[in-house]
Short mmCIF file of C-alpha atoms in Angstrom, two decimals:
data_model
loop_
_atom_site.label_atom_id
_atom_site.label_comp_id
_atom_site.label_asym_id
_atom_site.label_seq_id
_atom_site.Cartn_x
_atom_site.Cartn_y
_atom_site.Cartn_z
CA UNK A 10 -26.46 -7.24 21.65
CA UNK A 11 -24.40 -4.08 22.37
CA UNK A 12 -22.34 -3.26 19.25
CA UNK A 13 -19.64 -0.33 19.64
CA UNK A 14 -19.21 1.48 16.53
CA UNK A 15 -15.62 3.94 16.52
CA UNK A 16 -15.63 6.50 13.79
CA UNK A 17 -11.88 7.25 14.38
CA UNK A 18 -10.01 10.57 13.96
CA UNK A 19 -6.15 11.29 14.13
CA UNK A 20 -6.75 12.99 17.11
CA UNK A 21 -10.82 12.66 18.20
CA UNK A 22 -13.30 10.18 17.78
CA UNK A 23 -16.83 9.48 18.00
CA UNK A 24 -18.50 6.11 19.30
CA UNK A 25 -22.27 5.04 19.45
CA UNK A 26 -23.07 2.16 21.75
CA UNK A 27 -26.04 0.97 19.61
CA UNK A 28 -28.48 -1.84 21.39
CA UNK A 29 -29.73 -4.21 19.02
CA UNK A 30 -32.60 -5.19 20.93
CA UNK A 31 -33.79 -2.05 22.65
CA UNK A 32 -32.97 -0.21 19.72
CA UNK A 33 -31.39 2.15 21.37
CA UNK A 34 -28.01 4.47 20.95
CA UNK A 35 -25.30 6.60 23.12
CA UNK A 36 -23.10 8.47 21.67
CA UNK A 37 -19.38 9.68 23.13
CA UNK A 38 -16.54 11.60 21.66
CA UNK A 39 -13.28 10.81 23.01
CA UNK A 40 -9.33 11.29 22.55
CA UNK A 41 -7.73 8.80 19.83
CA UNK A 42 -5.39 7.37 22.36
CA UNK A 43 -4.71 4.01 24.28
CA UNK A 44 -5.77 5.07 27.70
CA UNK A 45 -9.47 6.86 26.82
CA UNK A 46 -10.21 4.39 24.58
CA UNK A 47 -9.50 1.55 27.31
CA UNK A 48 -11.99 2.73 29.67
CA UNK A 49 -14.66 3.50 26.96
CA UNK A 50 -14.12 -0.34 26.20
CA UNK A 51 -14.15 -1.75 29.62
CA UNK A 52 -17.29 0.74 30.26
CA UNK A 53 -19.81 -0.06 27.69
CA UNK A 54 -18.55 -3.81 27.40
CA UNK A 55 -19.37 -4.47 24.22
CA UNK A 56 -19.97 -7.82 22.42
CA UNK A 57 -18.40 -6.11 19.07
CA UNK A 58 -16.65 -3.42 18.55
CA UNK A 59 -16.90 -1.93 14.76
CA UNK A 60 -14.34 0.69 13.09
CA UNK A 61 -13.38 1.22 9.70
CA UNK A 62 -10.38 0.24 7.98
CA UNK A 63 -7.77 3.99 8.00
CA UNK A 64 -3.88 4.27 9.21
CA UNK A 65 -4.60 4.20 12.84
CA UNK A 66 -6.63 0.85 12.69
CA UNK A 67 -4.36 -1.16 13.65
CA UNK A 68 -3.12 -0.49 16.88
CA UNK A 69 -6.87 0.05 17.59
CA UNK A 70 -7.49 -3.75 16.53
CA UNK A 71 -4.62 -5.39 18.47
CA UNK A 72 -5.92 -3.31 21.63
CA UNK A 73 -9.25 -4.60 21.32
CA UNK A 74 -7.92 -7.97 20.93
CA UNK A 75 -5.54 -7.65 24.17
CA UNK A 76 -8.86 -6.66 25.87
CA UNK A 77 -10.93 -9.37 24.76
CA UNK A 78 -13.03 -7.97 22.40
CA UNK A 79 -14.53 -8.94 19.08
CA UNK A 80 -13.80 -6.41 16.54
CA UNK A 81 -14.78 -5.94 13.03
CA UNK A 82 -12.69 -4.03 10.55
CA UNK A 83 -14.46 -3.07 7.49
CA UNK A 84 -13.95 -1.56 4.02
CA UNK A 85 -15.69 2.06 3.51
CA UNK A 86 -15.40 2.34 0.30
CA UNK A 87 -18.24 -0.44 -0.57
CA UNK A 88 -21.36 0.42 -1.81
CA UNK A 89 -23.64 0.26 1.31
CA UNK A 90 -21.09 2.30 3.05
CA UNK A 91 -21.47 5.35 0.88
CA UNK A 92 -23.30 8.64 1.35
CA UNK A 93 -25.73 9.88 -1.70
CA UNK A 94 -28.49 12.16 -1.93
CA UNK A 95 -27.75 12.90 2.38
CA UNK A 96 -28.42 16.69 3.33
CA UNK A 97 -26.42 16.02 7.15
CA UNK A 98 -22.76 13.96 7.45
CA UNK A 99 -21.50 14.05 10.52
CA UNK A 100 -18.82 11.66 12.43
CA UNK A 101 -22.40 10.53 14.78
CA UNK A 102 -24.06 9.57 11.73
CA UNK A 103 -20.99 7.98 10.33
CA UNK A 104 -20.74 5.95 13.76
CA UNK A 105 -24.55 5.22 13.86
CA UNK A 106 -24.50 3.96 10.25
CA UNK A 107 -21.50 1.58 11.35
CA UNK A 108 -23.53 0.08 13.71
CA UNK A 109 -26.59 -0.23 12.29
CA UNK A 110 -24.96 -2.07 8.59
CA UNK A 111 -22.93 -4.41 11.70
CA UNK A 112 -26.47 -5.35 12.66
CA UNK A 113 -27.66 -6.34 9.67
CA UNK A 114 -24.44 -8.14 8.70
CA UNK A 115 -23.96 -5.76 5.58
CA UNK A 116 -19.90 -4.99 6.34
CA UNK A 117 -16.86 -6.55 4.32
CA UNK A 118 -14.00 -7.28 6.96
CA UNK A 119 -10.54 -6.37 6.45
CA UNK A 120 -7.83 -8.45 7.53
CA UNK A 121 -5.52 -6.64 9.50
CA UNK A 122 -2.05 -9.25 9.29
CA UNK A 123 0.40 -9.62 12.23
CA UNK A 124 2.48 -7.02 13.89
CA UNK A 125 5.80 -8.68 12.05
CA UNK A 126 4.14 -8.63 8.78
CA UNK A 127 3.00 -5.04 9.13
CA UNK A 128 5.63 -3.88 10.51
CA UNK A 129 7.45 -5.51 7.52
CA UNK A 130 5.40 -4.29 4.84
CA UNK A 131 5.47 -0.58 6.46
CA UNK A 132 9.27 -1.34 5.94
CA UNK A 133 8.90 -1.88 2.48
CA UNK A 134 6.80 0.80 1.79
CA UNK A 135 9.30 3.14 3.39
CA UNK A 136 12.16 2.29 1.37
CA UNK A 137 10.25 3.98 -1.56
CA UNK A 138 9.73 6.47 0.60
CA UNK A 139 13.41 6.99 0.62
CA UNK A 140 14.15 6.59 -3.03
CA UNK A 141 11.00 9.24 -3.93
CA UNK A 142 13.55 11.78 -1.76
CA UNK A 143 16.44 10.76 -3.10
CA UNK A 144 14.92 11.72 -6.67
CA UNK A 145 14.00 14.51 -5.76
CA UNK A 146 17.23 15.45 -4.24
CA UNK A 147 18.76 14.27 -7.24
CA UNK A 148 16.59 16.60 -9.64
CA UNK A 149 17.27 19.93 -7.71
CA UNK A 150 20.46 19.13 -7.77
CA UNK A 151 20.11 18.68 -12.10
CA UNK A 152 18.33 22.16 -11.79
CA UNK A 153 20.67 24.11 -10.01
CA UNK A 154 23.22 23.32 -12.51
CA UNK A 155 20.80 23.70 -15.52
CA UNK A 156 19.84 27.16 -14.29
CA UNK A 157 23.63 28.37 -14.28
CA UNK A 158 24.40 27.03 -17.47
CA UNK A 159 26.18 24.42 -16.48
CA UNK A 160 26.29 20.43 -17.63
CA UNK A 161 26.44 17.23 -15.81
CA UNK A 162 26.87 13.61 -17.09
CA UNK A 163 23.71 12.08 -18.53
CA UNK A 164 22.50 9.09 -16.41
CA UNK A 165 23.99 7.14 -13.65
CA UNK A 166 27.54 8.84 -14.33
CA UNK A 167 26.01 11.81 -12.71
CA UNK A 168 25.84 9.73 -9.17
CA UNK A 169 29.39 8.53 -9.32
CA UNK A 170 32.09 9.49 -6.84
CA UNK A 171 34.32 10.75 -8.46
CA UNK A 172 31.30 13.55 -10.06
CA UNK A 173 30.13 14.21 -6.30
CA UNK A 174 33.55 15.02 -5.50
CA UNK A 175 33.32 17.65 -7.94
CA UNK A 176 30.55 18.91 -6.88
CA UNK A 177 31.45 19.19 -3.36
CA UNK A 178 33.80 21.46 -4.22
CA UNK A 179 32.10 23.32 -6.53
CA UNK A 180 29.86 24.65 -2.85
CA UNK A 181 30.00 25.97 0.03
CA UNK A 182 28.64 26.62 3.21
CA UNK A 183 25.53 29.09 3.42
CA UNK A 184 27.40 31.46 5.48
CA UNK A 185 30.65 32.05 3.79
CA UNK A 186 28.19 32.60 0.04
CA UNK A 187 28.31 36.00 -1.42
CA UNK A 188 24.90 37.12 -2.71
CA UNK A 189 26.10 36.21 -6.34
CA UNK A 190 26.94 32.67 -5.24
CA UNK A 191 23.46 31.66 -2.66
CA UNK A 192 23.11 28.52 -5.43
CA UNK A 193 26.89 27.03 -4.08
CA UNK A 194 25.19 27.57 -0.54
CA UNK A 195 21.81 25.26 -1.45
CA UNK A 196 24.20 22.73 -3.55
CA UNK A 197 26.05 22.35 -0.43
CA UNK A 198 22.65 21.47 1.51
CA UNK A 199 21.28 19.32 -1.17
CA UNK A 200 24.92 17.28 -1.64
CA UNK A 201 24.20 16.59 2.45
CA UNK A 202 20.95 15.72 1.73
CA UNK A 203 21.46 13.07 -1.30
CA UNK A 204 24.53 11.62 1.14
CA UNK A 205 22.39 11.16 4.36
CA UNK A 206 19.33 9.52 2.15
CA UNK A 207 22.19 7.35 0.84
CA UNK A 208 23.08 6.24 3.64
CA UNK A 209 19.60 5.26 5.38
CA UNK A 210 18.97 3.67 2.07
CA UNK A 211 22.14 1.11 2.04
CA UNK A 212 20.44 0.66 6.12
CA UNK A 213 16.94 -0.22 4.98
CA UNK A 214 17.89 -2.21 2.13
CA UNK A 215 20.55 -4.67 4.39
CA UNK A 216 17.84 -4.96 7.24
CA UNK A 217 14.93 -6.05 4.52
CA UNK A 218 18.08 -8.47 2.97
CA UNK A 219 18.31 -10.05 6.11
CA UNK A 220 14.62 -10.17 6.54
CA UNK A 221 14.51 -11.82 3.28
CA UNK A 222 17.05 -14.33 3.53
CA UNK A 223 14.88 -15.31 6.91
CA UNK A 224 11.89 -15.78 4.93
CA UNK A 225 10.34 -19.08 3.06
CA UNK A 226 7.94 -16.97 1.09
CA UNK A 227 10.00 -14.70 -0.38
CA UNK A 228 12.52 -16.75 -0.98
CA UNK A 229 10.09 -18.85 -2.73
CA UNK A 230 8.85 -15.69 -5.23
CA UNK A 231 12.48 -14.57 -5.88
CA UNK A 232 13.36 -18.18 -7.78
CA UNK A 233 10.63 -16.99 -10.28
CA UNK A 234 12.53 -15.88 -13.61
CA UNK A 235 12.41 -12.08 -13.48
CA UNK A 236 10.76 -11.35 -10.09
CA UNK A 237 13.48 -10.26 -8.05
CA UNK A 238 13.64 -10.08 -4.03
CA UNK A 239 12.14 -6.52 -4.31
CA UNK A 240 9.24 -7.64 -6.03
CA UNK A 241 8.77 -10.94 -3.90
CA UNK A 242 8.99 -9.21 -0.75
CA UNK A 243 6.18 -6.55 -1.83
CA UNK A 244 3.79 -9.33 -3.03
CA UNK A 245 4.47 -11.64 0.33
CA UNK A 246 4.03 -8.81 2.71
CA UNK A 247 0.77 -7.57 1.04
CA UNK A 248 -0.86 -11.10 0.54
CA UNK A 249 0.22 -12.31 3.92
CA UNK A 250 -1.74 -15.83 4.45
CA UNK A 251 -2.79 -16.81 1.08
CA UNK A 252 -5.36 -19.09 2.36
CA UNK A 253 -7.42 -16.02 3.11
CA UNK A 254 -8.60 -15.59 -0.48
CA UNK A 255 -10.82 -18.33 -1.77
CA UNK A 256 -9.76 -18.03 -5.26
CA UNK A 257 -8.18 -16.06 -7.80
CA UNK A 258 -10.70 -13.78 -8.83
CA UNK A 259 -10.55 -12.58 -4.99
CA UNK A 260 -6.44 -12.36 -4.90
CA UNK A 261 -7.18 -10.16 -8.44
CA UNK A 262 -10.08 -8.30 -6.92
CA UNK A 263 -7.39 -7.59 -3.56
CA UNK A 264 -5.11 -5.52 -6.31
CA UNK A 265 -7.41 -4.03 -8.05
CA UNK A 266 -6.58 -5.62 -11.31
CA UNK A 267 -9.81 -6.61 -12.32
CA UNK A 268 -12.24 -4.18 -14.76
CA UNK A 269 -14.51 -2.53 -13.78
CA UNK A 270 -18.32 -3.86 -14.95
CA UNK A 271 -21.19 -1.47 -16.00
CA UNK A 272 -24.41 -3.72 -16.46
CA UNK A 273 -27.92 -1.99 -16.86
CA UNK A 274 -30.67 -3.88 -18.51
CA UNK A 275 -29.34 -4.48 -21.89
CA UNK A 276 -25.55 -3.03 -21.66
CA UNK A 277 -23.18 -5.02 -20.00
CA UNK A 278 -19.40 -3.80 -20.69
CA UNK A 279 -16.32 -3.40 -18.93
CA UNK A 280 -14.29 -0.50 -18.03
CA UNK A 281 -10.15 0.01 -16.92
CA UNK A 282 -9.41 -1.85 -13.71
CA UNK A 283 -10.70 -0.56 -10.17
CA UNK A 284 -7.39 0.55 -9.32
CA UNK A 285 -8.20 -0.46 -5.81
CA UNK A 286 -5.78 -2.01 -2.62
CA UNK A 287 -2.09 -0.93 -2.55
CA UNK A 288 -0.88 1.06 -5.35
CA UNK A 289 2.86 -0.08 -4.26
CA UNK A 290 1.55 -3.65 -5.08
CA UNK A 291 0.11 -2.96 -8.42
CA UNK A 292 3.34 -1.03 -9.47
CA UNK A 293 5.56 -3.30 -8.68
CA UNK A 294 3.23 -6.28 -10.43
CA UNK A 295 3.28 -3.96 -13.67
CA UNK A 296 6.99 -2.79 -13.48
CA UNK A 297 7.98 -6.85 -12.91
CA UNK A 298 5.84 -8.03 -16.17
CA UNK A 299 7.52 -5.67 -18.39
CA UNK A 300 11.04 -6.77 -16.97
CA UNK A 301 9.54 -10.64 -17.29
CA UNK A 302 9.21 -10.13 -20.43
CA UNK A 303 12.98 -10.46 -20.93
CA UNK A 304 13.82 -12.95 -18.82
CA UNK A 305 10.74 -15.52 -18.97
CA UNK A 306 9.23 -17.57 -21.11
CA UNK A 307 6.18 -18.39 -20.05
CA UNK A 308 5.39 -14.00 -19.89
CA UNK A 309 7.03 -13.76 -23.59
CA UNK A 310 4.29 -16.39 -24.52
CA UNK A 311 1.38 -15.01 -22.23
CA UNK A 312 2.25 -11.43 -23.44
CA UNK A 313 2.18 -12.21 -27.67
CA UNK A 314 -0.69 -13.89 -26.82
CA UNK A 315 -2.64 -11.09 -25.25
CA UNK A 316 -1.06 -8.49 -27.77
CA UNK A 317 -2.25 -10.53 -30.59
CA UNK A 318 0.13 -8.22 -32.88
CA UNK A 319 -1.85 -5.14 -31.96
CA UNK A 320 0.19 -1.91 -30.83
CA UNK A 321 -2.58 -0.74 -29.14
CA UNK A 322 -2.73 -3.84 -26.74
CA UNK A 323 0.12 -3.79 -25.20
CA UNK A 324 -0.67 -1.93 -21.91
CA UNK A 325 -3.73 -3.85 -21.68
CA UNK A 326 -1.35 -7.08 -21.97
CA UNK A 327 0.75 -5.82 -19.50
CA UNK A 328 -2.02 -5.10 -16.73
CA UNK A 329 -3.47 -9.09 -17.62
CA UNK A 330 -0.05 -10.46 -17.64
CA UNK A 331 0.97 -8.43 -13.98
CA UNK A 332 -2.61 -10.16 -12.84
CA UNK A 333 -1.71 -13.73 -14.09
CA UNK A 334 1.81 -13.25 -12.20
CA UNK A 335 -0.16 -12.19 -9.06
CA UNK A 336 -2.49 -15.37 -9.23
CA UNK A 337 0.44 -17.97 -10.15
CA UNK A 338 2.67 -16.04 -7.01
CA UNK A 339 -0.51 -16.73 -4.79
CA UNK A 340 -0.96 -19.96 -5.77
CA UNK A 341 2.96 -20.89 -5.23
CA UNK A 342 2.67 -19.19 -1.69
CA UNK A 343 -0.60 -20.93 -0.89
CA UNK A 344 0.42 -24.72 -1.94
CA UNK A 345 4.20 -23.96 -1.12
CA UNK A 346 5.04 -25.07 -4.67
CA UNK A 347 8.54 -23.71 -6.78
CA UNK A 348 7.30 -22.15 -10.15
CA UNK A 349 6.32 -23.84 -12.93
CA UNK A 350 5.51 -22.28 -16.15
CA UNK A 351 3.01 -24.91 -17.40
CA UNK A 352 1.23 -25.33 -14.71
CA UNK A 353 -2.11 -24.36 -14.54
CA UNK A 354 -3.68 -22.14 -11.19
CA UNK A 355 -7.03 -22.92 -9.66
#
């Protein structure tokens, strides 16, 4: 069996053609595009074709697919996959290493979801893109005016336009500044800058509306008392086909909102969770049990339950509540069931 083993870079990348019954290996480095990586395909015809999961596996996966080869994409960050006590690590042995644990079956595939999903979820991912710049924009802005003694309006007052108006004419363009006014100059930039974001943000968020309003699943998640379509839309793009987790503990596991277990001979404790998978996903889990505590019963109940009138429970109670949310949203997208607050998940 001839099993091709990619150990991709942004811009180079190293194979090893590894032979499973002569035991025997070629290596090749390569350019990271469609074209080189085409012919390496069609010239060592592999029966499987083995990269790790990083940003550019995608595109990599759907080619091999268009080609007609078998491809496994798998998790580095499991045990077998990491380096200890090594005194060489280079992008052969990584390649070499991918083949051999292929061999023995030792890899944990990743599912890479459909072009519309990702491109979806890449979608949703880059509208807090936009809002992290838009912050940003918004706190130089605070700063200028803090550093030249001057006030404006606490909160979302500061944002309204009649107060940008004011601004705007409190700058000026760059060139017409004196040197005792350069800070009118960079207000003028930043005011630009917080308009344009504005403005792609109102265009991402009415194209991911419309997505929405096209879509069963989210749909579905937004009818839940306190998860809005933000929130629905994160948690269908990032579980995808529901059907590919064979139970809860694996949907939990996907977040990484499960602890953390030490167990050596006698100990056996827990730690925080493993913090693993999307961090968008876990935020927005966290940030939607807080506001569900407001708005829905059934997280009130789960929530006083947890706390158990301890102050120093309450994040805890949080984190289990976000994972219970996660499990009941799977189970609802899995069995295409509405919500229902008693029911219990399996």
């Amino acid at each position: 069996m001839q099993i091709l083993a990619l150990d991709l870079g942004k811009f180079k990348s190293v194979s090893c053609c590894f032979d499973t019954e002569q035991l025997t290996t070629e290596y090749w480095t390569l350019s990271t595009d469609r074209s080189y990586l085409t012919r390496v395909l069609q010239n060592y015809q592999p029966q499987l074709v083995v990269i790790e999961a990083c940003s550019i596996a995608a595109w990599v996966h759907d080619l091999c697919r268009e080609l007609g080869f078998e491809i496994l994409v798998c998790n580095p960050n499991q045990e077998a996959w990491r380096w200890k006590n090594v005194k060489r690590k280079t992008d052969r042995d990584d390649a070499l290493k991918l083949a051999k644990l292929a061999a023995l079956g030792q890899l944990v595939p990743v599912h890479i979801p459909a072009v519309a999903t990702r491109e979806h979820r890449w979608l949703v991912k880059y509208r807090k893109t936009v809002v992290g710049r838009l912050n940003r924009v918004q706190n130089i802005l605070r700063a200028l005016y803090a550093q030249h003694g001057l006030s404006l309006p606490v909160g979302a007052r500061c944002w309204t336009i009649a107060n940008l108006e004011a601004m705007q004419q409190q700058s000026k363009p760059v060139a017409e500044c004196s040197i005792d006014e350069l800070w009118r100059g960079q207000l003028a930039q930043e005011l630009a800058a917080y308009h344009t974001l504005q403005t792609e943000l109102k265009q991402l968020e009415t194209k991911l509306t419309d997505l929405a309003a096209r879509d069963e699943r989210i749909q579905l998640l937004a009818a839940i008392p306190g998860v809005g379509r933000v929130t629905a839309e994160i948690i269908a793009t990032h579980l995808d086909r529901p059907e590919r987790f064979a139970n809860a503990r694996q949907v939990s596991s996907y977040a990484g909102l499960v602890p953390r277990r030490y167990q050596s001979g006698l100990m056996d404790r827990q730690g925080g969770i493993t913090r693993r998978g999307s961090r968008l996903l876990r935020s927005a889990l966290v940030e939607c049990a807080w506001a569900m505590l407001r708005y829905n019963a059934w997280a009130r109940e789960t929530y006083l339950r947890l706390v158990r009138g301890q102050k120093n429970r309450r994040k805890k109670a949080i984190v289990a509540l976000a994972r219970k949310l996660l499990v009941r949203c799977w189970a609802m997208l899995r069995d295409r069931r509405a919500w229902q607050a008693t029911e219990s998940v399996a």
